[in-house]
mmCIF file of C-alpha atoms in Angstrom:
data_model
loop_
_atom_site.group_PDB
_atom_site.id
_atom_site.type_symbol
_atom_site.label_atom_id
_atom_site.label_comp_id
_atom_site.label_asym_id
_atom_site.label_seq_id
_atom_site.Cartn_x
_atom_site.Cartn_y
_atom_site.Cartn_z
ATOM 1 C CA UNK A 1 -34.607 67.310 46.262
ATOM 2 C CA UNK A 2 -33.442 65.003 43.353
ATOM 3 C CA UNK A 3 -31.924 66.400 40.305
ATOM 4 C CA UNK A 4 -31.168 63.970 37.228
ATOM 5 C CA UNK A 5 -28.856 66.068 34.410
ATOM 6 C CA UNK A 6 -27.984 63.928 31.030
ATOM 7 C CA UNK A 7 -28.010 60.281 32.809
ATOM 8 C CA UNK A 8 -26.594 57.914 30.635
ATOM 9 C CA UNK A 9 -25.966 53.884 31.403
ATOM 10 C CA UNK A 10 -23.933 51.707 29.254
ATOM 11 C CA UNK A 11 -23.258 48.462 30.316
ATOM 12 C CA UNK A 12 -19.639 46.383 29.245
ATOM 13 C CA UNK A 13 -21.936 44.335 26.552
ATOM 14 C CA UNK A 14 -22.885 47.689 25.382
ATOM 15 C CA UNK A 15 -26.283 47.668 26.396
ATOM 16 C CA UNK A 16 -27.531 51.277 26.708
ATOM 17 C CA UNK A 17 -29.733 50.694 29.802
ATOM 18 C CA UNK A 18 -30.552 54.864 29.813
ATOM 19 C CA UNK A 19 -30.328 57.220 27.717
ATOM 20 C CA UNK A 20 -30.331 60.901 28.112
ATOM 21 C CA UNK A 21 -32.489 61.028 31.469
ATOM 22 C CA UNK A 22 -33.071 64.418 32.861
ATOM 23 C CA UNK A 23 -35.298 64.168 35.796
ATOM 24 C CA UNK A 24 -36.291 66.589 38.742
ATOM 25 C CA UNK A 25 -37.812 65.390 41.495
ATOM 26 C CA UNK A 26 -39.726 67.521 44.500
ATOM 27 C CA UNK A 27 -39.619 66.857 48.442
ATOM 28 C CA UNK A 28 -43.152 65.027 49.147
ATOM 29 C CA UNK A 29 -44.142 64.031 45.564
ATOM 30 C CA UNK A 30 -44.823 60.338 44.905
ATOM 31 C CA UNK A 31 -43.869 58.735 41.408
ATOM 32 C CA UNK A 32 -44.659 55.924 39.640
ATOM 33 C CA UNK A 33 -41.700 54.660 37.501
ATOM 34 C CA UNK A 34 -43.871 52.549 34.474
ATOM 35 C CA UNK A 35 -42.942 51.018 31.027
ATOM 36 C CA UNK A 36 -41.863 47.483 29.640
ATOM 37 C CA UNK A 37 -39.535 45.253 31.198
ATOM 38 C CA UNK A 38 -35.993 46.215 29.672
ATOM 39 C CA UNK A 39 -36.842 50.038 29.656
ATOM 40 C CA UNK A 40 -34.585 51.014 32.319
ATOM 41 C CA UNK A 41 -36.430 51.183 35.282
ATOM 42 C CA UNK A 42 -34.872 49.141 37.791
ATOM 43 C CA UNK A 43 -31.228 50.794 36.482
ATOM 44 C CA UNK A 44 -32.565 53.802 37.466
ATOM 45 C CA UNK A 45 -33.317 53.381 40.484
ATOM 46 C CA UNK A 46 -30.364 51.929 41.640
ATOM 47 C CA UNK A 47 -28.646 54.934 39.973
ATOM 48 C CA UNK A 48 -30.218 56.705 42.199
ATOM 49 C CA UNK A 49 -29.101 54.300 45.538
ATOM 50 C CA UNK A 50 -25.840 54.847 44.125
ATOM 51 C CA UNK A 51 -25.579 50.778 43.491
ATOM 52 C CA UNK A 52 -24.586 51.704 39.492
ATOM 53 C CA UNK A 53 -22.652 54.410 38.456
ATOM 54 C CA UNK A 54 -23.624 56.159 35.184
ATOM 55 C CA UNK A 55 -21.323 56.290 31.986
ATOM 56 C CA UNK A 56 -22.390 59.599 31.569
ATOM 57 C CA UNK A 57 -24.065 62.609 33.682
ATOM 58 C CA UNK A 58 -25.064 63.869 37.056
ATOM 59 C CA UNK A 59 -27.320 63.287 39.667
ATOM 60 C CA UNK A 60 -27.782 65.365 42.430
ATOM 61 C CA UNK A 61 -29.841 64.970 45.916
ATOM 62 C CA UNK A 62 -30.598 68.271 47.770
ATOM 63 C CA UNK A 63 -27.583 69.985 45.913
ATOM 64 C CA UNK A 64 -24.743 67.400 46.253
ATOM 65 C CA UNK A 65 -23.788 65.292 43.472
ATOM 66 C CA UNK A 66 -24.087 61.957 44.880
ATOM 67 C CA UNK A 67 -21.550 60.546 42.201
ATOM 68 C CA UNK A 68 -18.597 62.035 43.873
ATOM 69 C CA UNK A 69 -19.129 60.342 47.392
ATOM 70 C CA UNK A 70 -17.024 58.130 48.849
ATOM 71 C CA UNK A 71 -16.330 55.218 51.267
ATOM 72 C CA UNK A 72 -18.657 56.185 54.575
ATOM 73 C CA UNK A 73 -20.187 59.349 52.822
ATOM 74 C CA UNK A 74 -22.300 56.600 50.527
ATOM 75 C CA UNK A 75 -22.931 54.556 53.598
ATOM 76 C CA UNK A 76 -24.303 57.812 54.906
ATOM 77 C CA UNK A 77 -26.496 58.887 51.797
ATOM 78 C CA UNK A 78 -28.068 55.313 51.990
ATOM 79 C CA UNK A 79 -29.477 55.631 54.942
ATOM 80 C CA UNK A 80 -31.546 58.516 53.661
ATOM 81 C CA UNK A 81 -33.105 56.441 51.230
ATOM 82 C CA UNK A 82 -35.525 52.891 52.003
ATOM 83 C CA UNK A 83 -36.023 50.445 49.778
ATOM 84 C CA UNK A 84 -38.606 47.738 49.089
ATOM 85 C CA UNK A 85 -38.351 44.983 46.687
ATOM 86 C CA UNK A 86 -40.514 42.679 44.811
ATOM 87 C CA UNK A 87 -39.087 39.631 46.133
ATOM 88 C CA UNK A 88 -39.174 41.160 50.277
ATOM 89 C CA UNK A 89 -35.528 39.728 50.294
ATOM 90 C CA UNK A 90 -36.233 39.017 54.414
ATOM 91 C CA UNK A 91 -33.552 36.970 56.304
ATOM 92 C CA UNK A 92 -35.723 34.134 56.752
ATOM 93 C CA UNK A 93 -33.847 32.860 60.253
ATOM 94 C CA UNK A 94 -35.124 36.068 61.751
ATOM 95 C CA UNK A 95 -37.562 37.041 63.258
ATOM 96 C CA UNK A 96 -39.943 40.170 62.441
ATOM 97 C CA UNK A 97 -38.335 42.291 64.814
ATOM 98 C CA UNK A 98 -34.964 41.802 63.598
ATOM 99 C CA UNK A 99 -35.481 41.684 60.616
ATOM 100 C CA UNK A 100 -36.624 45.325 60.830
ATOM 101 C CA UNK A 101 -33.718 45.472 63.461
ATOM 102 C CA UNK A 102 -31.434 44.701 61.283
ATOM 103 C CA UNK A 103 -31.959 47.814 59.075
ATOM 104 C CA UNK A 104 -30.942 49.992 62.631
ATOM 105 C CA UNK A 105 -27.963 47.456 63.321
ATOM 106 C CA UNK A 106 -25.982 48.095 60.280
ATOM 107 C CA UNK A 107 -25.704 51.772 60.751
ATOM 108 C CA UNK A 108 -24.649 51.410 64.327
ATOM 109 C CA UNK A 109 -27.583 52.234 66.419
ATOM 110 C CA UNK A 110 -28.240 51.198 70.254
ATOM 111 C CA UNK A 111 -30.321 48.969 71.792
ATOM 112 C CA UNK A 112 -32.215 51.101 73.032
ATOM 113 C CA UNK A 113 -33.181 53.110 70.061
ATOM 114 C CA UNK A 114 -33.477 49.731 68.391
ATOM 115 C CA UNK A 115 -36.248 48.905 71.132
ATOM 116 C CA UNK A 116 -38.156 52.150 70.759
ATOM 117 C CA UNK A 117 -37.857 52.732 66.729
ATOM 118 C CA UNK A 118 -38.683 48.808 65.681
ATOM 119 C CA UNK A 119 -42.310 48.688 67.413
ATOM 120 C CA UNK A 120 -43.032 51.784 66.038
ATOM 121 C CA UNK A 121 -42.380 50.831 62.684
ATOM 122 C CA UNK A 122 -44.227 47.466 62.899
ATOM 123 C CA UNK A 123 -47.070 49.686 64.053
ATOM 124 C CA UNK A 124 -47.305 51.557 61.446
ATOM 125 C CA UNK A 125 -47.163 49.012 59.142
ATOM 126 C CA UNK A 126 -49.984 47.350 60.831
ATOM 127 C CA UNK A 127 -48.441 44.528 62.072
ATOM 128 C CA UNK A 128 -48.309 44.547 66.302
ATOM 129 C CA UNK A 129 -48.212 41.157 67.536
ATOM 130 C CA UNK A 130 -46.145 39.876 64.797
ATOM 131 C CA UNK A 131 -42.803 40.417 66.440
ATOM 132 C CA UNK A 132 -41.617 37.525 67.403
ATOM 133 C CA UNK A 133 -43.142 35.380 63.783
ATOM 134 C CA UNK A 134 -41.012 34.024 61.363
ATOM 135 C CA UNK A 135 -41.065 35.277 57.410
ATOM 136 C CA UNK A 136 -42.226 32.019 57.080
ATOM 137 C CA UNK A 137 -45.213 31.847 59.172
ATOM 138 C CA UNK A 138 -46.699 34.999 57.711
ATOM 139 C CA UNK A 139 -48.539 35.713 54.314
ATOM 140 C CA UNK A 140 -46.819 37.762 51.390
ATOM 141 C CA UNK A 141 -48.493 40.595 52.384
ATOM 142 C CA UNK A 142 -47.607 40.486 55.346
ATOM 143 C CA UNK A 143 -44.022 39.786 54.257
ATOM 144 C CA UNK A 144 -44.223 42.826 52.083
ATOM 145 C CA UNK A 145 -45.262 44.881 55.353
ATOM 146 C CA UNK A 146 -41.988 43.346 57.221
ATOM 147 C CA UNK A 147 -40.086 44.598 54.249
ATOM 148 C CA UNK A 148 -41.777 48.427 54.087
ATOM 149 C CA UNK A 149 -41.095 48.828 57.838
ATOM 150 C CA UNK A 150 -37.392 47.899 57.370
ATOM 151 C CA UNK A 151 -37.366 50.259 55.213
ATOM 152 C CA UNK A 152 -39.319 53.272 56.630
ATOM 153 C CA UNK A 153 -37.410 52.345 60.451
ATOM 154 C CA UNK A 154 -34.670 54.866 60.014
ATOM 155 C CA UNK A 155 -37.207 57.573 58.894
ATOM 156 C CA UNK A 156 -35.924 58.329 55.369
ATOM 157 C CA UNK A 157 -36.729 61.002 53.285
ATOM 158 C CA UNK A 158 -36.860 59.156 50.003
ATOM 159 C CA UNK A 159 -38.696 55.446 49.625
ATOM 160 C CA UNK A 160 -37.998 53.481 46.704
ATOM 161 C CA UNK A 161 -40.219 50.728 45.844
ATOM 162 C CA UNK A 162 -39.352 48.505 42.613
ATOM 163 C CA UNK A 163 -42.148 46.476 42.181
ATOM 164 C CA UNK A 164 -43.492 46.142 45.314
ATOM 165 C CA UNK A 165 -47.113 44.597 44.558
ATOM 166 C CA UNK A 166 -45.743 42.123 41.981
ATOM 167 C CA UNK A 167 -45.965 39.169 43.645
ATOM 168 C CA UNK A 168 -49.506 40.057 45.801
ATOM 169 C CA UNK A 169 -53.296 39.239 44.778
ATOM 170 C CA UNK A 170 -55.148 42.115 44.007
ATOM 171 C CA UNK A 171 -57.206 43.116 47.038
ATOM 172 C CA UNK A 172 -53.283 43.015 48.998
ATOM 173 C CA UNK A 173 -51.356 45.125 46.554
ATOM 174 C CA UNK A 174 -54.628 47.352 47.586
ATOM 175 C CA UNK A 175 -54.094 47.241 50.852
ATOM 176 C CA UNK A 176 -50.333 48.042 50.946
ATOM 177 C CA UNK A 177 -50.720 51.021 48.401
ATOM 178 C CA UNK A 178 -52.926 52.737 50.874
ATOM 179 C CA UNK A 179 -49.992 51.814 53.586
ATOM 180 C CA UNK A 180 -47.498 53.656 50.981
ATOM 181 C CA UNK A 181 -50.271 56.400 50.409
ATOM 182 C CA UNK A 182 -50.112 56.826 54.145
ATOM 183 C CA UNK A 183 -46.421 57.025 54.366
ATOM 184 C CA UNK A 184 -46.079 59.819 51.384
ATOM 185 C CA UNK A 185 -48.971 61.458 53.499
ATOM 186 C CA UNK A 186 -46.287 61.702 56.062
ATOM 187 C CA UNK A 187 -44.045 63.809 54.062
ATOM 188 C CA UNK A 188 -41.803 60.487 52.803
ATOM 189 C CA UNK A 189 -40.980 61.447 49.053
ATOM 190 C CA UNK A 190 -41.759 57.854 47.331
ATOM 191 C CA UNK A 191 -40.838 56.490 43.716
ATOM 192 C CA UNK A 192 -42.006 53.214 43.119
ATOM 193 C CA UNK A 193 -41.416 51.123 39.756
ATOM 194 C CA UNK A 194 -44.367 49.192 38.836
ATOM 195 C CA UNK A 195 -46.469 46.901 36.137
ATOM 196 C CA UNK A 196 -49.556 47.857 37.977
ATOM 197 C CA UNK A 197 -52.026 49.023 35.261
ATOM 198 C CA UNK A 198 -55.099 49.173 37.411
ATOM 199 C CA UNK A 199 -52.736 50.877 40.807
ATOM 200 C CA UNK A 200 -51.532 53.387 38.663
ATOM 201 C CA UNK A 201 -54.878 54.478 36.692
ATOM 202 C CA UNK A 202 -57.038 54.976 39.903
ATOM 203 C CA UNK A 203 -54.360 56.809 41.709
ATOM 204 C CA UNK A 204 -53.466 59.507 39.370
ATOM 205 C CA UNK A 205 -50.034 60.227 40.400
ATOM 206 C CA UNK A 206 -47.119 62.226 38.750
ATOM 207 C CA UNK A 207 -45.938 58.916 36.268
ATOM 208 C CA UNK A 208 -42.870 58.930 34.849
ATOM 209 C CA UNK A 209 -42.854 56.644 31.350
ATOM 210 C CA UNK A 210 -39.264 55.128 30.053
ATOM 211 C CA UNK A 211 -39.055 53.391 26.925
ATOM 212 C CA UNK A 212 -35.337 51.888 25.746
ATOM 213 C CA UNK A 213 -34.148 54.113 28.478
ATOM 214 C CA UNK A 214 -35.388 57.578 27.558
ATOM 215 C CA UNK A 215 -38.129 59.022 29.295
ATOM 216 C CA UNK A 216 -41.258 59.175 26.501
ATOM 217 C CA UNK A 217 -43.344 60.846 29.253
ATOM 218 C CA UNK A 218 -43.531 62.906 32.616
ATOM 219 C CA UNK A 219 -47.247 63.559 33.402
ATOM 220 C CA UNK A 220 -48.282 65.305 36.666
ATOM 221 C CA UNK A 221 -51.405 63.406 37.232
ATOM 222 C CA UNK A 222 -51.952 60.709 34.769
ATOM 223 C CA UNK A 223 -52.250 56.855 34.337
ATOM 224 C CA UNK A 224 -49.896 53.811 33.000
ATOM 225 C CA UNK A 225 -51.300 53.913 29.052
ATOM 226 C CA UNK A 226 -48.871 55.583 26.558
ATOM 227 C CA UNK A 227 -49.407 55.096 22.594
ATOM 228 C CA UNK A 228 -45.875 53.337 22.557
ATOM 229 C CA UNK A 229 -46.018 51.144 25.913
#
């Protein structure tokens, strides 16, 4: 599905954000993305958004090197791909429902698929009866739910999720891991960055390990702890 050959990053201040990342990636699999702040997480997975470029290398999703795209056809990768954030980055004058809405709006869908896909994906997110709520008026969980369903409403194939327990008390990062559990169930392929020792241990996904933007590890079924993280 996703194909990583030689990825290098250097930034203009000559910060080497990766180095040498060769990745491969399997429809269905969900990866955790772990290591220090500063090793090159985030970068990659905007890399593989397309939001950054690399200096160097390829990457490829199902066979077509996404570095070549242009104008609409990155518009069109996107929508392939969801992504949750730390921070939920909601537009807090919006409601629930558009909010999620918003995600259909900008690639040009109907009202009436907007009206049939939105409940769904509140729904499976847990959170019917919360339509017509403001960000404001809801907890960060339930922010964080707001935030998963705008990005699961277009039904991609690929979730990214950088970080998306950081801000959350235990027993609610919990709560939405079984949520993202339930979504990779579904055949979503998910890669989510994260600081989340405990998450990552009990879970015993494939974890991917960067360190100064090389990857020091790529265990099938392991935990966060690494000699040199």
């Amino acid at each position: 599905m996703l194909n990583l050959y030689n990825v290098t990053k250097v930034y203009p201040n000559q910060v080497k954000a990766l180095d040498d990342v060769s990745l491969t990636i399997k429809k269905g699999e969900f990866v955790f993305l772990v290591g220090p702040s500063g090793a090159g997480k985030t970068t990659l997975t905007r890399v593989i958004f397309r939001e950054e470029l690399p200096t160097r290398g390829q990457v490829l999703f199902n066979g077509k090197n996404i570095l070549r795209l242009r104008g609409r056809e990155v518009a069109l990768y996107r929508r392939k791909i969801g992504m949750v954030f730390q921070d939920f980055r909601l537009l807090p004058q919006k409601t629930v429902f558009e909010n999620v809405a918003f995600a259909l709006q900008v690639s040009g869908a109907g009202k009436q698929e907007i009206s049939r896909r939105v409940p769904e994906a509140l729904a499976r997110v847990g959170l019917e009866g919360k339509e017509n709520m403001l960000p404001a008026q809801l907890s960060g969980g339930e922010q964080q739910r707001v935030s998963i369903a705008r990005a699961i409403v277009r039904e991609p194939v690929l979730l990214i999720a950088d970080e998306p327990t950081g801000n959350l008390d235990p027993d609610t990062a919990w709560e939405l891991m079984e949520l993202f559990q339930q979504i990779n169930q579904q055949g979503t392929t998910i890669i989510m960055s994260t600081h989340a020792r405990e998450i990552v241990d009990a879970l015993q996904k494939r974890v991917i390990a960067l360190e100064a933007g090389r990857v020091v590890r790529d265990q099938e079924s392991g935990g966060y702890r690494h000699e040199s993280i």
